[in-house]
């Protein structure tokens, strides 16, 4: 799996902060252009802690996500406030070196068995192609694990929502890995904006506590929530998040 | 495949017509309540021929679509202005009599080969399950053709858009079959509203010609468009639509 | 102001419950058709307490909202996941008995002054019309308080979101009145579905507590949240909601 | 009125072209990075002439629109696939030099009358403020023409749609001026991408003709459409577009 941030609103953090300020000011854009970094931080923090999410829509992020399974891509495209361009199995045959179905970690120990299944599916696929069945139909015998690529654009608001759902330990390992890698990518370029991003337990916690906390502070601060939205009790939350994070090899 | 209209806005045609009228009237809802059928037809026809699509959003349709492949469901959920609840392969094991992967018509003659591939995929799946691999991971070896169910809600505007793209001969046979069956269903309950529904060639033709035509008139009227949006020339359009329609066994 | 529920998905509660169940079941729609009321309650409660909101999209509600100001309608149409048909001031002149600008309660004591302003704006408007200025331009001199009608369709998920924001005491009085009246309307027809609807303080509270509570229980149960998202402290929340509710004359 | 493009996806044209290509290719993003300008043009033209609009969503544009009336802003925010941050009249008082209501061109000759109405509305507003009426309520007596600022983000697909509706002579003059100015702005930075943008008559014409044409070619090429979607006959279309364009002082 490869998750690459290929384009984004380069001045996104400033754009969001100025837009926030303009909702409360009579002055035009040009008079806010020189906003210092400290003020940008204040406006963004204020927007996030009060759920004033709409300003976050002014900054967009495009990722190329390559080598994920059709299981993961099917889950991914369920997020409707986003833009997708997916490699079409109708037009791009996954043959030869391009056929690399994904093997879940839980199967790793039994990988021989999975590989055998993948190989015999590929043989059936290839022989159907040879007999003249069109690609779009022959692919019915290919496994769900077959690899695909997809270009995704989401704005910062939708990313916060996507992260809330998909960084969570309840998300399947593969889309969870995609989510953690996406978070790493956007934190590199916009650390102020994504400072408070995290799974739903963190997002909801910050809606009900006085001082917002970050992912890294989850285990050291007293949690106000009795439970997360998925039902994990207060005391279990920090460990649950640590587990969810294992999927990503790179430390945050 | 089974496509059933399970719920809809029962007075949807009237709701759309009254909403249209209210955009041009000072009077409130109650004074339009007794609108006769002829007037409903006029408002709806007017909305469609002038692209005043937003009023069509006031009427919604819920379908249960059962026994389609994950190939088709993956295409279906790409339509973002709609609501979906899909059978989860994470929680609902497709075992025993529930494992009925879809065999495309183009493979029918070679169905033995496909069935063999489907059977060996199932064996691999089942043995992974027995060894303790969770359902959500074992399913990676299941074929793309594996059957699923999905509950879909779309409003009439989105249905017009969905039909424009998916009734077309360029759509893959399976989602095209879903689309033609959905059209049959909504025409039964709201014939006035869906009178001008059709593939993009028809929709665009009606945007550029004086008098709107229906699907059934495509072959008998002179077409104004030089080509459809997919590139089929004027003279080829009626036959192309006839071909697209073959997928649905029931005559419209 | 008049807020009337003019159409809705009559079996919406059942549709939502069946869709929820189908996400975890191998069986088709027909085998769930006879779901008893108690089971419907369980599936809906489960969806709401775990934030499984998407199933709520299968039930839709159409309102005719009449006699609100352009101030309120401008706020209303900012909710993008909804469908609107608004009375056009380009085509429907607000003349004679149809000119009834809204007077805010805070101005009631000084209503003479407001009425005078409204009357002189109307005179300017009318004389511009008489001199041949088109309606769409003459209306620039009409007050923001000028009355309008709008037909709105939202699904149950969006209604929950709309209520969260607009039942709140921070919302302006007029759109808050619209929101409370809409809540009354939908509670009459779908009491199970809207049992847990309320302003953001309630919604977020139910995300972080073991047992969900309703609007009416806010003042009798111990609140887990330290603050609401708008910054009101734990102890001030029940009174704040009571205040917000005053705007609606009808007791819930 | 001031319409300024304040941020955008700087490499948007390339991003769109690569995403298009990746839907038909097995290769990853990095192997397409060096795409020459000529190839970018081909992919974009192909997407637009075949209505493959979704790829255009990968490029976004943020505008600061300042000094428009609340009439225009109310129309603007009806476009739901976009992001808005509007100057709040609840928090930013339009007093003193910031009170500059818009006077429509059709009123220019009678501007004294409009200004008088605007002045007396302002006096009523100010005296209500002085008597302690909150800003959010006092503004009910301000005119619809009162000036506001709004920050808007739209992606290229939505811009094509916005232009189709709002460049048209049927759109009110003020939002039409906003639209023509926005078009000028985006054409400066992404001329390839917006080459075929125009009102609906042009967009639909390009869906039904062999060779696409641009706005500037509308008057020199034979038009295929019998009528535009608003009902203007074939021969009247070029002149209608010229008229619509007058609103913008800057030649395209």
XYZ file of N, CA and C in Angstrom, chain C residues 86-198:
339
model
N -38.074 27.932 -2.997
C -38.422 29.178 -2.316
C -39.288 30.053 -3.219
N -40.223 30.750 -2.603
C -41.004 31.756 -3.308
C -40.029 32.767 -3.886
N -40.130 33.007 -5.179
C -39.194 33.920 -5.811
C -39.708 35.347 -5.768
N -38.914 36.254 -5.170
C -39.300 37.658 -5.213
C -39.070 38.252 -6.591
N -38.474 37.435 -7.493
C -38.329 37.908 -8.863
C -39.664 37.805 -9.589
N -40.471 36.820 -9.182
C -41.695 36.566 -9.936
C -42.978 36.802 -9.138
N -42.859 36.744 -7.812
C -44.068 36.889 -6.994
C -43.959 38.164 -6.171
N -44.572 39.202 -6.631
C -44.492 40.496 -5.954
C -45.125 40.452 -4.570
N -44.418 40.910 -3.528
C -44.997 40.926 -2.189
C -45.855 42.174 -1.996
N -46.887 42.316 -2.803
C -47.680 43.542 -2.695
C -48.952 43.346 -1.886
N -49.511 44.507 -1.504
C -50.777 44.548 -0.787
C -50.784 43.622 0.430
N -51.798 42.770 0.504
C -51.916 41.960 1.723
C -50.783 40.946 1.861
N -49.965 40.794 0.824
C -48.867 39.833 0.920
C -47.583 40.447 1.491
N -47.615 41.742 1.742
C -46.444 42.380 2.346
C -46.608 42.418 3.858
N -45.988 41.481 4.520
C -46.098 41.381 5.987
C -44.742 41.084 6.604
N -43.853 42.086 6.606
C -42.505 41.825 7.133
C -42.580 41.393 8.586
N -41.614 40.584 8.971
C -41.570 40.019 10.314
C -41.014 41.049 11.296
N -41.661 41.162 12.450
C -41.142 42.043 13.508
C -40.608 41.191 14.655
N -39.300 41.264 14.917
C -38.707 40.450 15.985
C -39.296 40.808 17.350
N -39.409 39.832 18.255
C -39.947 40.084 19.599
C -39.216 41.223 20.313
N -37.901 41.306 20.108
C -37.126 42.347 20.809
C -37.523 43.743 20.365
N -38.242 43.829 19.235
C -38.637 45.136 18.712
C -40.100 45.421 19.049
N -40.789 44.407 19.528
C -42.225 44.534 19.748
C -42.603 45.831 20.473
N -41.829 46.180 21.513
C -42.149 47.391 22.272
C -41.974 48.653 21.433
N -41.082 48.557 20.470
C -40.828 49.697 19.583
C -41.411 49.413 18.204
N -42.481 48.669 18.169
C -42.949 48.165 16.887
C -43.406 49.286 15.963
N -43.859 50.402 16.566
C -44.302 51.513 15.730
C -43.166 51.978 14.825
N -41.996 52.084 15.441
C -40.813 52.530 14.715
C -40.463 51.566 13.563
N -40.518 50.276 13.864
C -40.220 49.283 12.841
C -41.268 49.327 11.732
N -42.519 49.446 12.138
C -43.589 49.470 11.130
C -43.465 50.662 10.205
N -43.073 51.774 10.806
C -42.869 52.974 9.992
C -41.765 52.733 8.958
N -40.673 52.123 9.417
C -39.570 51.817 8.494
C -40.057 50.871 7.401
N -40.836 49.866 7.807
C -41.357 48.906 6.843
C -42.279 49.589 5.827
N -43.115 50.508 6.337
C -44.044 51.187 5.430
C -43.324 52.076 4.438
N -42.299 52.778 4.916
C -41.660 53.688 3.968
C -40.833 52.897 2.956
N -40.297 51.732 3.376
C -39.601 50.871 2.409
C -40.581 50.392 1.336
N -41.785 50.046 1.791
C -42.794 49.560 0.853
C -43.193 50.637 -0.149
N -43.325 51.859 0.360
C -43.671 52.962 -0.542
C -42.584 53.168 -1.601
N -41.325 53.113 -1.158
C -40.221 53.268 -2.105
C -40.259 52.139 -3.138
N -40.492 50.935 -2.661
C -40.575 49.760 -3.539
C -41.672 49.947 -4.583
N -42.845 50.331 -4.105
C -43.991 50.437 -4.992
C -43.796 51.541 -6.024
N -43.197 52.620 -5.591
C -43.027 53.711 -6.557
C -41.958 53.348 -7.595
N -40.960 52.566 -7.183
C -39.976 52.086 -8.167
C -40.652 51.162 -9.184
N -41.500 50.280 -8.694
C -42.254 49.399 -9.596
C -43.052 50.221 -10.606
N -43.713 51.244 -10.088
C -44.558 52.065 -10.965
C -43.749 52.802 -12.028
N -42.504 53.108 -11.694
C -41.655 53.789 -12.661
C -41.000 52.810 -13.628
N -41.346 51.519 -13.496
C -40.869 50.560 -14.480
C -39.658 49.754 -14.067
N -39.181 49.946 -12.833
C -38.076 49.109 -12.362
C -38.606 47.684 -12.189
N -37.883 46.678 -12.697
C -38.373 45.295 -12.554
C -38.413 44.856 -11.085
N -39.341 43.957 -10.778
C -39.496 43.445 -9.409
C -38.159 43.026 -8.811
N -37.390 42.284 -9.618
C -36.162 41.708 -9.075
C -35.182 42.782 -8.603
N -35.300 44.004 -9.143
C -34.408 45.075 -8.709
C -35.056 45.981 -7.659
N -36.355 46.252 -7.833
C -37.037 47.111 -6.870
C -36.938 46.537 -5.457
N -36.940 45.211 -5.366
C -36.922 44.580 -4.040
C -35.658 44.875 -3.227
N -34.635 45.474 -3.869
C -33.436 45.822 -3.096
C -33.757 46.778 -1.954
N -34.807 47.594 -2.116
C -35.149 48.544 -1.045
C -36.086 47.937 0.004
N -36.599 46.750 -0.266
C -37.438 46.095 0.742
C -36.572 45.664 1.924
N -37.181 45.575 3.114
C -36.374 45.226 4.293
C -36.014 43.744 4.338
N -34.929 43.428 5.048
C -34.543 42.035 5.293
C -35.664 41.250 5.958
N -36.503 41.976 6.693
C -37.575 41.303 7.414
C -38.743 40.873 6.533
N -38.665 41.174 5.238
C -39.791 40.856 4.351
C -40.110 39.361 4.384
N -41.407 39.061 4.363
C -41.849 37.677 4.514
C -41.710 36.856 3.243
N -41.409 35.570 3.429
C -41.272 34.661 2.290
C -41.792 33.283 2.688
N -41.983 32.426 1.695
C -42.392 31.039 1.931
C -41.335 30.114 1.327
N -41.147 28.969 1.967
C -40.193 28.029 1.389
C -40.616 26.591 1.708
N -40.520 25.754 0.681
C -40.806 24.327 0.861
C -39.469 23.622 1.079
N -39.369 22.848 2.153
C -38.099 22.229 2.537
C -38.274 20.730 2.703
N -37.361 19.950 2.143
C -37.333 18.515 2.410
C -36.001 18.149 3.040
N -36.067 17.480 4.185
C -34.855 16.958 4.832
C -35.120 15.516 5.225
N -34.053 14.698 5.213
C -34.220 13.361 5.753
C -33.974 13.397 7.271
N -34.253 12.284 7.942
C -34.194 12.269 9.404
C -32.784 12.531 9.927
N -31.769 12.094 9.204
C -30.399 12.353 9.651
C -30.111 13.848 9.627
N -30.453 14.487 8.515
C -30.223 15.922 8.418
C -31.081 16.671 9.432
N -32.294 16.197 9.691
C -33.124 16.848 10.707
C -32.433 16.811 12.070
N -31.868 15.657 12.426
C -31.129 15.576 13.694
C -30.021 16.623 13.745
N -29.333 16.801 12.628
C -28.252 17.774 12.554
C -28.799 19.205 12.617
N -29.871 19.452 11.871
C -30.508 20.772 11.874
C -30.996 21.127 13.282
N -31.642 20.179 13.934
C -32.126 20.423 15.301
C -30.948 20.713 16.248
N -29.876 19.933 16.108
C -28.711 20.108 16.983
C -28.234 21.552 16.952
N -28.223 22.146 15.775
C -27.721 23.506 15.621
C -28.778 24.568 15.903
N -30.009 24.339 15.509
C -30.990 25.406 15.483
C -31.993 25.406 16.628
N -32.061 24.314 17.407
C -32.889 24.370 18.628
C -32.128 25.106 19.727
N -30.841 25.241 19.536
C -29.922 25.813 20.541
C -30.219 27.284 20.812
N -30.002 27.706 22.033
C -30.279 29.106 22.389
C -29.382 30.088 21.639
N -28.279 29.600 21.079
C -27.404 30.476 20.302
C -27.951 30.768 18.911
N -28.873 29.980 18.442
C -29.493 30.245 17.142
C -30.395 31.467 17.279
N -30.534 32.228 16.204
C -31.398 33.404 16.275
C -32.840 32.974 16.531
N -33.598 33.814 17.203
C -34.936 33.436 17.651
C -35.828 32.907 16.524
N -35.712 33.482 15.295
C -36.687 33.125 14.276
C -36.448 31.716 13.725
N -35.195 31.420 13.379
C -34.922 30.068 12.875
C -35.069 29.066 14.020
N -34.846 29.515 15.247
C -35.058 28.629 16.395
C -36.537 28.281 16.520
N -37.381 29.259 16.269
C -38.819 28.970 16.313
C -39.202 27.977 15.205
N -38.641 28.190 14.025
C -38.873 27.238 12.929
C -38.466 25.835 13.372
N -37.281 25.723 13.972
C -36.753 24.411 14.356
C -37.640 23.729 15.401
N -38.051 24.464 16.434
C -38.902 23.855 17.459
C -40.244 23.427 16.888
N -40.767 24.215 15.967
C -42.050 23.837 15.352
C -41.871 22.585 14.465
N -40.742 22.504 13.747
C -40.490 21.315 12.929
C -40.374 20.082 13.819
N -39.706 20.240 14.947
C -39.558 19.104 15.868
C -40.924 18.623 16.362
N -41.779 19.580 16.729
C -43.135 19.194 17.165
C -43.845 18.379 16.084
N -43.712 18.844 14.848
C -44.394 18.181 13.728
C -43.917 16.737 13.541
N -42.605 16.542 13.522
C -42.109 15.186 13.251
C -42.304 14.262 14.445
N -42.307 14.834 15.656
C -42.554 13.980 16.826
C -43.973 13.414 16.815
N -44.890 14.198 16.244
C -46.277 13.704 16.167
C -46.369 12.448 15.309
N -45.650 12.418 14.202
C -45.804 11.290 13.277
C -44.785 10.178 13.511
N -43.600 10.513 13.986
C -42.554 9.500 14.211
C -41.902 9.689 15.580
N -42.665 9.402 16.641
C -42.147 9.640 17.999
C -40.946 8.764 18.363
N -40.891 7.572 17.831
C -39.752 6.690 18.153
C -38.478 7.276 17.558
N -38.590 7.687 16.317
C -37.411 8.144 15.577
C -36.827 9.429 16.156
N -37.688 10.338 16.613
C -37.180 11.635 17.058
C -37.127 11.768 18.582
N -37.211 10.617 19.252
C -37.186 10.606 20.713
C -35.941 11.287 21.273
N -34.794 11.105 20.639
C -33.530 11.625 21.177
C -33.061 12.899 20.481
N -33.917 13.508 19.667
C -33.526 14.749 18.994
C -33.425 15.885 20.004
N -32.548 16.830 19.740
C -32.374 17.963 20.639
C -31.221 18.824 20.188
